Amino acid sequence: MKKPTHLLLLFFIMLNCGELVPNPDKNPENMTQENPDPKSNSEKVNEFAIVIHGGAGTILKKNMSEEKEAEYKAKLEEAIRVGYSILDKGGSSLDAVEKTINVLENSPLFNAGKGAVFTNAETNELDASIMDGKTLNAGASAGTKTVKNPINLARAIMENSPHVMMAGDGAETFAKEQNLEIVSPEYFKSENRLNTLKRVIKKEQEKTKNKTSAFYDADIKDSKFGTVGCVALDKKGNLAAGTSTGGMTNKRYGRVGDVPIIGAGNYANNATCAVSGTGWGEFFIRATVAHDISALMEYKDLSLEEAAKEVILRKVPDLGGNGGIIAVDKNGNMVMEFNTAGMYRASMNDKGELTIGIYSK
Ligand code: ASP
């Protein structure tokens, strides 16, 4: 019989051999320009970093005017610079995420806060969540109609209540108790989003008449996207993720999407990464997108980029869903992965280098 020390030696030799096998996917030449500096899982590439998105979908250059494109880029830059400056001064990733998302929520360009999409009943019902990678604490709100900045409510739920998720009237009562800004439901309405609702309803009726499925109609599907999200790594090595949305156009019956569901549209864990998603929520829930990316890193030792590709380019489309994610790992690697024609997105590294993108190519 072998001595236990021999067995131990054998175990260590096997471990080291594993590390000697080169992984072709970690070759920097295979990496896209938008996911800069990916190194091995253990090498720090950025002391701090921030990534944002403003929704994914069929965003095509041919459908976008130059002015509109400039408007989107300017707002993305304004938002990310708010978070960057917090991180640069040594502030927390949670503050950076919340304040960055506030800028996007307050802009009618995005489907979060002001400018949220309409439900079938012509109301705006907002979802949001935030997660602290250090403590794995999380907060989420669903279906609120009067809270100006749902991400602030999500944070208040995380920090000032014993719960993780609150919905509807109860969430609004709590928001008032927390002295968060309350607005009239009218505040969220925009003509543009109302027109989209009418177009989608009309299309749905035509489809029903022709007995075809409206659910899979490309136009209907894509008119629904535009959530916002932010992930950040701060100088103390703490990760945070936040996501805020009006959900999907024409949603019914108190529908809640992936955004307030921890592990689906949002997740952060200092041991792995912080992820915020955007896309067809039902599929993001079923694929537990954000947690899956973290789990692939934690249990299978995949790099952030490999994990994101596995979930966004294989798992979600295999189920029939679409969308994308932004993520940053504990070493400051940043990823913006999507399977749609476009995703509004921006990133900044610790040197203050900014990238902004809209289309896939
Ligand atoms: N994921 C969101 C939802 O399903 C929509 C989006 O990201 O645009 O509610």
mmCIF file with all atom_site columns, N, CA and C in Angstrom, residues 52-56 59 68-69 71-79 100-117 126 188 190 192-193 224-229 244-247 343-345 357-358:
data_model
loop_
_atom_site.group_PDB
_atom_site.id
_atom_site.type_symbol
_atom_site.label_atom_id
_atom_site.label_alt_id
_atom_site.label_comp_id
_atom_site.label_asym_id
_atom_site.label_entity_id
_atom_site.label_seq_id
_atom_site.pdbx_PDB_ins_code
_atom_site.Cartn_x
_atom_site.Cartn_y
_atom_site.Cartn_z
_atom_site.occupancy
_atom_site.B_iso_or_equiv
_atom_site.pdbx_formal_charge
_atom_site.auth_seq_id
_atom_site.auth_comp_id
_atom_site.auth_asym_id
_atom_site.auth_atom_id
_atom_site.pdbx_PDB_model_num
ATOM 1   N N  . ILE A 1 52  ? -20.582 49.763 -18.272 1.00 0.00 ? 52  ILE A N  1
ATOM 2   C CA . ILE A 1 52  ? -22.031 50.022 -18.244 1.00 0.00 ? 52  ILE A CA 1
ATOM 3   C C  . ILE A 1 52  ? -22.696 49.503 -19.528 1.00 0.00 ? 52  ILE A C  1
ATOM 4   N N  . HIS A 1 53  ? -24.007 49.279 -19.442 1.00 0.00 ? 53  HIS A N  1
ATOM 5   C CA . HIS A 1 53  ? -24.779 49.031 -20.668 1.00 0.00 ? 53  HIS A CA 1
ATOM 6   C C  . HIS A 1 53  ? -26.081 49.822 -20.610 1.00 0.00 ? 53  HIS A C  1
ATOM 7   N N  . GLY A 1 54  ? -26.626 50.041 -21.811 1.00 0.00 ? 54  GLY A N  1
ATOM 8   C CA . GLY A 1 54  ? -27.909 50.741 -21.916 1.00 0.00 ? 54  GLY A CA 1
ATOM 9   C C  . GLY A 1 54  ? -28.891 49.937 -22.736 1.00 0.00 ? 54  GLY A C  1
ATOM 10  N N  . GLY A 1 55  ? -28.741 48.592 -22.668 1.00 0.00 ? 55  GLY A N  1
ATOM 11  C CA . GLY A 1 55  ? -29.681 47.715 -23.348 1.00 0.00 ? 55  GLY A CA 1
ATOM 12  C C  . GLY A 1 55  ? -29.133 47.113 -24.627 1.00 0.00 ? 55  GLY A C  1
ATOM 13  N N  . ALA A 1 56  ? -29.668 45.923 -24.949 1.00 0.00 ? 56  ALA A N  1
ATOM 14  C CA . ALA A 1 56  ? -29.258 45.214 -26.175 1.00 0.00 ? 56  ALA A CA 1
ATOM 15  C C  . ALA A 1 56  ? -30.480 45.001 -27.051 1.00 0.00 ? 56  ALA A C  1
ATOM 16  N N  . ILE A 1 59  ? -30.113 46.903 -32.758 1.00 0.00 ? 59  ILE A N  1
ATOM 17  C CA . ILE A 1 59  ? -29.714 48.304 -32.869 1.00 0.00 ? 59  ILE A CA 1
ATOM 18  C C  . ILE A 1 59  ? -28.804 48.372 -34.098 1.00 0.00 ? 59  ILE A C  1
ATOM 19  N N  . LYS A 1 68  ? -28.842 61.135 -33.042 1.00 0.00 ? 68  LYS A N  1
ATOM 20  C CA . LYS A 1 68  ? -29.277 60.182 -32.002 1.00 0.00 ? 68  LYS A CA 1
ATOM 21  C C  . LYS A 1 68  ? -28.080 59.392 -31.466 1.00 0.00 ? 68  LYS A C  1
ATOM 22  N N  . GLU A 1 69  ? -27.243 58.958 -32.392 1.00 0.00 ? 69  GLU A N  1
ATOM 23  C CA . GLU A 1 69  ? -26.065 58.184 -31.989 1.00 0.00 ? 69  GLU A CA 1
ATOM 24  C C  . GLU A 1 69  ? -25.179 59.023 -31.063 1.00 0.00 ? 69  GLU A C  1
ATOM 25  N N  . GLU A 1 71  ? -26.121 61.468 -29.223 1.00 0.00 ? 71  GLU A N  1
ATOM 26  C CA . GLU A 1 71  ? -26.840 61.655 -27.950 1.00 0.00 ? 71  GLU A CA 1
ATOM 27  C C  . GLU A 1 71  ? -26.624 60.451 -27.015 1.00 0.00 ? 71  GLU A C  1
ATOM 28  N N  . TYR A 1 72  ? -26.761 59.256 -27.591 1.00 0.00 ? 72  TYR A N  1
ATOM 29  C CA . TYR A 1 72  ? -26.546 58.041 -26.799 1.00 0.00 ? 72  TYR A CA 1
ATOM 30  C C  . TYR A 1 72  ? -25.119 57.982 -26.259 1.00 0.00 ? 72  TYR A C  1
ATOM 31  N N  . LYS A 1 73  ? -24.164 58.266 -27.142 1.00 0.00 ? 73  LYS A N  1
ATOM 32  C CA . LYS A 1 73  ? -22.760 58.174 -26.722 1.00 0.00 ? 73  LYS A CA 1
ATOM 33  C C  . LYS A 1 73  ? -22.442 59.188 -25.634 1.00 0.00 ? 73  LYS A C  1
ATOM 34  N N  . ALA A 1 74  ? -22.996 60.400 -25.791 1.00 0.00 ? 74  ALA A N  1
ATOM 35  C CA . ALA A 1 74  ? -22.727 61.444 -24.794 1.00 0.00 ? 74  ALA A CA 1
ATOM 36  C C  . ALA A 1 74  ? -23.288 61.042 -23.428 1.00 0.00 ? 74  ALA A C  1
ATOM 37  N N  . LYS A 1 75  ? -24.484 60.449 -23.444 1.00 0.00 ? 75  LYS A N  1
ATOM 38  C CA . LYS A 1 75  ? -25.101 60.067 -22.154 1.00 0.00 ? 75  LYS A CA 1
ATOM 39  C C  . LYS A 1 75  ? -24.341 58.892 -21.525 1.00 0.00 ? 75  LYS A C  1
ATOM 40  N N  . LEU A 1 76  ? -23.918 57.948 -22.355 1.00 0.00 ? 76  LEU A N  1
ATOM 41  C CA . LEU A 1 76  ? -23.132 56.824 -21.823 1.00 0.00 ? 76  LEU A CA 1
ATOM 42  C C  . LEU A 1 76  ? -21.842 57.345 -21.196 1.00 0.00 ? 76  LEU A C  1
ATOM 43  N N  . GLU A 1 77  ? -21.208 58.298 -21.894 1.00 0.00 ? 77  GLU A N  1
ATOM 44  C CA . GLU A 1 77  ? -19.948 58.835 -21.371 1.00 0.00 ? 77  GLU A CA 1
ATOM 45  C C  . GLU A 1 77  ? -20.179 59.616 -20.075 1.00 0.00 ? 77  GLU A C  1
ATOM 46  N N  . GLU A 1 78  ? -21.229 60.436 -20.076 1.00 0.00 ? 78  GLU A N  1
ATOM 47  C CA . GLU A 1 78  ? -21.535 61.207 -18.854 1.00 0.00 ? 78  GLU A CA 1
ATOM 48  C C  . GLU A 1 78  ? -21.731 60.251 -17.665 1.00 0.00 ? 78  GLU A C  1
ATOM 49  N N  . ALA A 1 79  ? -22.496 59.180 -17.912 1.00 0.00 ? 79  ALA A N  1
ATOM 50  C CA . ALA A 1 79  ? -22.801 58.238 -16.826 1.00 0.00 ? 79  ALA A CA 1
ATOM 51  C C  . ALA A 1 79  ? -21.541 57.532 -16.327 1.00 0.00 ? 79  ALA A C  1
ATOM 52  N N  . THR A 1 100 ? -23.943 55.960 -11.126 1.00 0.00 ? 100 THR A N  1
ATOM 53  C CA . THR A 1 100 ? -23.877 55.835 -12.591 1.00 0.00 ? 100 THR A CA 1
ATOM 54  C C  . THR A 1 100 ? -25.250 55.482 -13.144 1.00 0.00 ? 100 THR A C  1
ATOM 55  N N  . ILE A 1 101 ? -25.908 54.537 -12.491 1.00 0.00 ? 101 ILE A N  1
ATOM 56  C CA . ILE A 1 101 ? -27.239 54.117 -12.955 1.00 0.00 ? 101 ILE A CA 1
ATOM 57  C C  . ILE A 1 101 ? -28.233 55.272 -12.822 1.00 0.00 ? 101 ILE A C  1
ATOM 58  N N  . ASN A 1 102 ? -28.093 56.097 -11.798 1.00 0.00 ? 102 ASN A N  1
ATOM 59  C CA . ASN A 1 102 ? -28.995 57.252 -11.645 1.00 0.00 ? 102 ASN A CA 1
ATOM 60  C C  . ASN A 1 102 ? -28.987 58.134 -12.896 1.00 0.00 ? 102 ASN A C  1
ATOM 61  N N  . VAL A 1 103 ? -27.792 58.350 -13.469 1.00 0.00 ? 103 VAL A N  1
ATOM 62  C CA . VAL A 1 103 ? -27.699 59.194 -14.677 1.00 0.00 ? 103 VAL A CA 1
ATOM 63  C C  . VAL A 1 103 ? -28.504 58.561 -15.812 1.00 0.00 ? 103 VAL A C  1
ATOM 64  N N  . LEU A 1 104 ? -28.385 57.250 -15.955 1.00 0.00 ? 104 LEU A N  1
ATOM 65  C CA . LEU A 1 104 ? -29.098 56.558 -17.041 1.00 0.00 ? 104 LEU A CA 1
ATOM 66  C C  . LEU A 1 104 ? -30.597 56.482 -16.757 1.00 0.00 ? 104 LEU A C  1
ATOM 67  N N  . GLU A 1 105 ? -30.966 56.299 -15.478 1.00 0.00 ? 105 GLU A N  1
ATOM 68  C CA . GLU A 1 105 ? -32.391 56.274 -15.122 1.00 0.00 ? 105 GLU A CA 1
ATOM 69  C C  . GLU A 1 105 ? -33.050 57.631 -15.388 1.00 0.00 ? 105 GLU A C  1
ATOM 70  N N  . ASN A 1 106 ? -32.289 58.695 -15.197 1.00 0.00 ? 106 ASN A N  1
ATOM 71  C CA . ASN A 1 106 ? -32.877 60.034 -15.357 1.00 0.00 ? 106 ASN A CA 1
ATOM 72  C C  . ASN A 1 106 ? -32.935 60.480 -16.817 1.00 0.00 ? 106 ASN A C  1
ATOM 73  N N  . SER A 1 107 ? -32.366 59.671 -17.706 1.00 0.00 ? 107 SER A N  1
ATOM 74  C CA . SER A 1 107 ? -32.390 60.026 -19.130 1.00 0.00 ? 107 SER A CA 1
ATOM 75  C C  . SER A 1 107 ? -33.525 59.282 -19.837 1.00 0.00 ? 107 SER A C  1
ATOM 76  N N  . PRO A 1 108 ? -34.323 59.982 -20.638 1.00 0.00 ? 108 PRO A N  1
ATOM 77  C CA . PRO A 1 108 ? -35.414 59.293 -21.361 1.00 0.00 ? 108 PRO A CA 1
ATOM 78  C C  . PRO A 1 108 ? -34.914 58.388 -22.487 1.00 0.00 ? 108 PRO A C  1
ATOM 79  N N  . LEU A 1 109 ? -33.614 58.401 -22.758 1.00 0.00 ? 109 LEU A N  1
ATOM 80  C CA . LEU A 1 109 ? -33.075 57.563 -23.844 1.00 0.00 ? 109 LEU A CA 1
ATOM 81  C C  . LEU A 1 109 ? -33.168 56.077 -23.531 1.00 0.00 ? 109 LEU A C  1
ATOM 82  N N  . PHE A 1 110 ? -33.150 55.750 -22.243 1.00 0.00 ? 110 PHE A N  1
ATOM 83  C CA . PHE A 1 110 ? -33.049 54.333 -21.866 1.00 0.00 ? 110 PHE A CA 1
ATOM 84  C C  . PHE A 1 110 ? -34.333 53.838 -21.189 1.00 0.00 ? 110 PHE A C  1
ATOM 85  N N  . ASN A 1 111 ? -34.515 52.523 -21.268 1.00 0.00 ? 111 ASN A N  1
ATOM 86  C CA . ASN A 1 111 ? -35.692 51.889 -20.676 1.00 0.00 ? 111 ASN A CA 1
ATOM 87  C C  . ASN A 1 111 ? -35.445 51.595 -19.189 1.00 0.00 ? 111 ASN A C  1
ATOM 88  N N  . ALA A 1 112 ? -35.328 52.686 -18.426 1.00 0.00 ? 112 ALA A N  1
ATOM 89  C CA . ALA A 1 112 ? -35.153 52.575 -16.975 1.00 0.00 ? 112 ALA A CA 1
ATOM 90  C C  . ALA A 1 112 ? -35.477 53.945 -16.414 1.00 0.00 ? 112 ALA A C  1
ATOM 91  N N  . GLY A 1 113 ? -36.152 53.998 -15.269 1.00 0.00 ? 113 GLY A N  1
ATOM 92  C CA . GLY A 1 113 ? -36.546 55.308 -14.746 1.00 0.00 ? 113 GLY A CA 1
ATOM 93  C C  . GLY A 1 113 ? -37.351 56.057 -15.797 1.00 0.00 ? 113 GLY A C  1
ATOM 94  N N  . LYS A 1 114 ? -37.043 57.333 -15.988 1.00 0.00 ? 114 LYS A N  1
ATOM 95  C CA . LYS A 1 114 ? -37.757 58.128 -17.000 1.00 0.00 ? 114 LYS A CA 1
ATOM 96  C C  . LYS A 1 114 ? -37.506 57.520 -18.381 1.00 0.00 ? 114 LYS A C  1
ATOM 97  N N  . GLY A 1 115 ? -38.592 57.287 -19.133 1.00 0.00 ? 115 GLY A N  1
ATOM 98  C CA . GLY A 1 115 ? -38.421 56.671 -20.454 1.00 0.00 ? 115 GLY A CA 1
ATOM 99  C C  . GLY A 1 115 ? -38.642 55.160 -20.424 1.00 0.00 ? 115 GLY A C  1
ATOM 100 N N  . ALA A 1 116 ? -39.139 54.646 -19.296 1.00 0.00 ? 116 ALA A N  1
ATOM 101 C CA . ALA A 1 116 ? -39.401 53.203 -19.188 1.00 0.00 ? 116 ALA A CA 1
ATOM 102 C C  . ALA A 1 116 ? -40.492 52.791 -20.187 1.00 0.00 ? 116 ALA A C  1
ATOM 103 N N  . VAL A 1 117 ? -40.441 51.553 -20.628 1.00 0.00 ? 117 VAL A N  1
ATOM 104 C CA . VAL A 1 117 ? -41.445 51.072 -21.580 1.00 0.00 ? 117 VAL A CA 1
ATOM 105 C C  . VAL A 1 117 ? -42.799 50.906 -20.881 1.00 0.00 ? 117 VAL A C  1
ATOM 106 N N  . LEU A 1 126 ? -41.544 49.416 -12.801 1.00 0.00 ? 126 LEU A N  1
ATOM 107 C CA . LEU A 1 126 ? -40.082 49.335 -12.848 1.00 0.00 ? 126 LEU A CA 1
ATOM 108 C C  . LEU A 1 126 ? -39.487 48.275 -11.917 1.00 0.00 ? 126 LEU A C  1
ATOM 109 N N  . PHE A 1 188 ? -42.797 59.030 -15.663 1.00 0.00 ? 188 PHE A N  1
ATOM 110 C CA . PHE A 1 188 ? -42.085 58.013 -16.460 1.00 0.00 ? 188 PHE A CA 1
ATOM 111 C C  . PHE A 1 188 ? -42.535 57.955 -17.920 1.00 0.00 ? 188 PHE A C  1
ATOM 112 N N  . SER A 1 190 ? -43.376 58.536 -21.773 1.00 0.00 ? 190 SER A N  1
ATOM 113 C CA . SER A 1 190 ? -42.846 59.281 -22.912 1.00 0.00 ? 190 SER A CA 1
ATOM 114 C C  . SER A 1 190 ? -43.625 58.851 -24.158 1.00 0.00 ? 190 SER A C  1
ATOM 115 N N  . ASN A 1 192 ? -42.737 58.532 -27.237 1.00 0.00 ? 192 ASN A N  1
ATOM 116 C CA . ASN A 1 192 ? -41.995 57.566 -28.013 1.00 0.00 ? 192 ASN A CA 1
ATOM 117 C C  . ASN A 1 192 ? -42.296 56.119 -27.576 1.00 0.00 ? 192 ASN A C  1
ATOM 118 N N  . ARG A 1 193 ? -42.248 55.884 -26.267 1.00 0.00 ? 193 ARG A N  1
ATOM 119 C CA . ARG A 1 193 ? -42.498 54.529 -25.741 1.00 0.00 ? 193 ARG A CA 1
ATOM 120 C C  . ARG A 1 193 ? -43.970 54.132 -25.905 1.00 0.00 ? 193 ARG A C  1
ATOM 121 N N  . LYS A 1 224 ? -38.641 45.550 -27.289 1.00 0.00 ? 224 LYS A N  1
ATOM 122 C CA . LYS A 1 224 ? -38.823 45.475 -25.837 1.00 0.00 ? 224 LYS A CA 1
ATOM 123 C C  . LYS A 1 224 ? -37.581 45.818 -25.024 1.00 0.00 ? 224 LYS A C  1
ATOM 124 N N  . PHE A 1 225 ? -36.438 45.879 -25.655 1.00 0.00 ? 225 PHE A N  1
ATOM 125 C CA . PHE A 1 225 ? -35.209 45.968 -24.878 1.00 0.00 ? 225 PHE A CA 1
ATOM 126 C C  . PHE A 1 225 ? -34.782 47.400 -24.527 1.00 0.00 ? 225 PHE A C  1
ATOM 127 N N  . GLY A 1 226 ? -33.780 47.545 -23.640 1.00 0.00 ? 226 GLY A N  1
ATOM 128 C CA . GLY A 1 226 ? -33.218 48.860 -23.338 1.00 0.00 ? 226 GLY A CA 1
ATOM 129 C C  . GLY A 1 226 ? -32.929 49.135 -21.876 1.00 0.00 ? 226 GLY A C  1
ATOM 130 N N  . THR A 1 227 ? -32.785 48.082 -21.135 1.00 0.00 ? 227 THR A N  1
ATOM 131 C CA . THR A 1 227 ? -32.422 48.161 -19.715 1.00 0.00 ? 227 THR A CA 1
ATOM 132 C C  . THR A 1 227 ? -31.067 48.860 -19.514 1.00 0.00 ? 227 THR A C  1
ATOM 133 N N  . VAL A 1 228 ? -30.775 49.305 -18.289 1.00 0.00 ? 228 VAL A N  1
ATOM 134 C CA . VAL A 1 228 ? -29.441 49.844 -18.013 1.00 0.00 ? 228 VAL A CA 1
ATOM 135 C C  . VAL A 1 228 ? -28.771 49.032 -16.894 1.00 0.00 ? 228 VAL A C  1
ATOM 136 N N  . GLY A 1 229 ? -27.437 49.053 -16.913 1.00 0.00 ? 229 GLY A N  1
ATOM 137 C CA . GLY A 1 229 ? -26.713 48.314 -15.879 1.00 0.00 ? 229 GLY A CA 1
ATOM 138 C C  . GLY A 1 229 ? -25.304 48.835 -15.709 1.00 0.00 ? 229 GLY A C  1
ATOM 139 N N  . SER A 1 244 ? -31.271 48.165 -13.791 1.00 0.00 ? 244 SER A N  1
ATOM 140 C CA . SER A 1 244 ? -32.544 48.863 -13.595 1.00 0.00 ? 244 SER A CA 1
ATOM 141 C C  . SER A 1 244 ? -33.296 48.879 -14.924 1.00 0.00 ? 244 SER A C  1
ATOM 142 N N  . THR A 1 245 ? -34.618 48.667 -14.875 1.00 0.00 ? 245 THR A N  1
ATOM 143 C CA . THR A 1 245 ? -35.372 48.537 -16.129 1.00 0.00 ? 245 THR A CA 1
ATOM 144 C C  . THR A 1 245 ? -36.852 48.869 -15.982 1.00 0.00 ? 245 THR A C  1
ATOM 145 N N  . GLY A 1 246 ? -37.461 49.148 -17.129 1.00 0.00 ? 246 GLY A N  1
ATOM 146 C CA . GLY A 1 246 ? -38.923 49.239 -17.196 1.00 0.00 ? 246 GLY A CA 1
ATOM 147 C C  . GLY A 1 246 ? -39.486 47.894 -17.627 1.00 0.00 ? 246 GLY A C  1
ATOM 148 N N  . GLY A 1 247 ? -38.609 46.929 -17.902 1.00 0.00 ? 247 GLY A N  1
ATOM 149 C CA . GLY A 1 247 ? -39.045 45.587 -18.311 1.00 0.00 ? 247 GLY A CA 1
ATOM 150 C C  . GLY A 1 247 ? -39.237 45.503 -19.811 1.00 0.00 ? 247 GLY A C  1
ATOM 151 N N  . MET A 1 343 ? -25.543 46.568 -28.628 1.00 0.00 ? 343 MET A N  1
ATOM 152 C CA . MET A 1 343 ? -25.760 46.780 -27.192 1.00 0.00 ? 343 MET A CA 1
ATOM 153 C C  . MET A 1 343 ? -25.085 48.117 -26.858 1.00 0.00 ? 343 MET A C  1
ATOM 154 N N  . TYR A 1 344 ? -25.844 49.039 -26.302 1.00 0.00 ? 344 TYR A N  1
ATOM 155 C CA . TYR A 1 344 ? -25.242 50.303 -25.852 1.00 0.00 ? 344 TYR A CA 1
ATOM 156 C C  . TYR A 1 344 ? -24.302 49.968 -24.697 1.00 0.00 ? 344 TYR A C  1
ATOM 157 N N  . ARG A 1 345 ? -23.049 50.424 -24.806 1.00 0.00 ? 345 ARG A N  1
ATOM 158 C CA . ARG A 1 345 ? -22.093 49.990 -23.784 1.00 0.00 ? 345 ARG A CA 1
ATOM 159 C C  . ARG A 1 345 ? -20.885 50.916 -23.692 1.00 0.00 ? 345 ARG A C  1
ATOM 160 N N  . GLY A 1 357 ? -19.375 51.704 -27.293 1.00 0.00 ? 357 GLY A N  1
ATOM 161 C CA . GLY A 1 357 ? -19.827 50.940 -28.455 1.00 0.00 ? 357 GLY A CA 1
ATOM 162 C C  . GLY A 1 357 ? -21.328 50.881 -28.519 1.00 0.00 ? 357 GLY A C  1
ATOM 163 N N  . ILE A 1 358 ? -21.844 50.678 -29.728 1.00 0.00 ? 358 ILE A N  1
ATOM 164 C CA . ILE A 1 358 ? -23.294 50.497 -29.901 1.00 0.00 ? 358 ILE A CA 1
ATOM 165 C C  . ILE A 1 358 ? -23.562 49.230 -30.714 1.00 0.00 ? 358 ILE A C  1
#
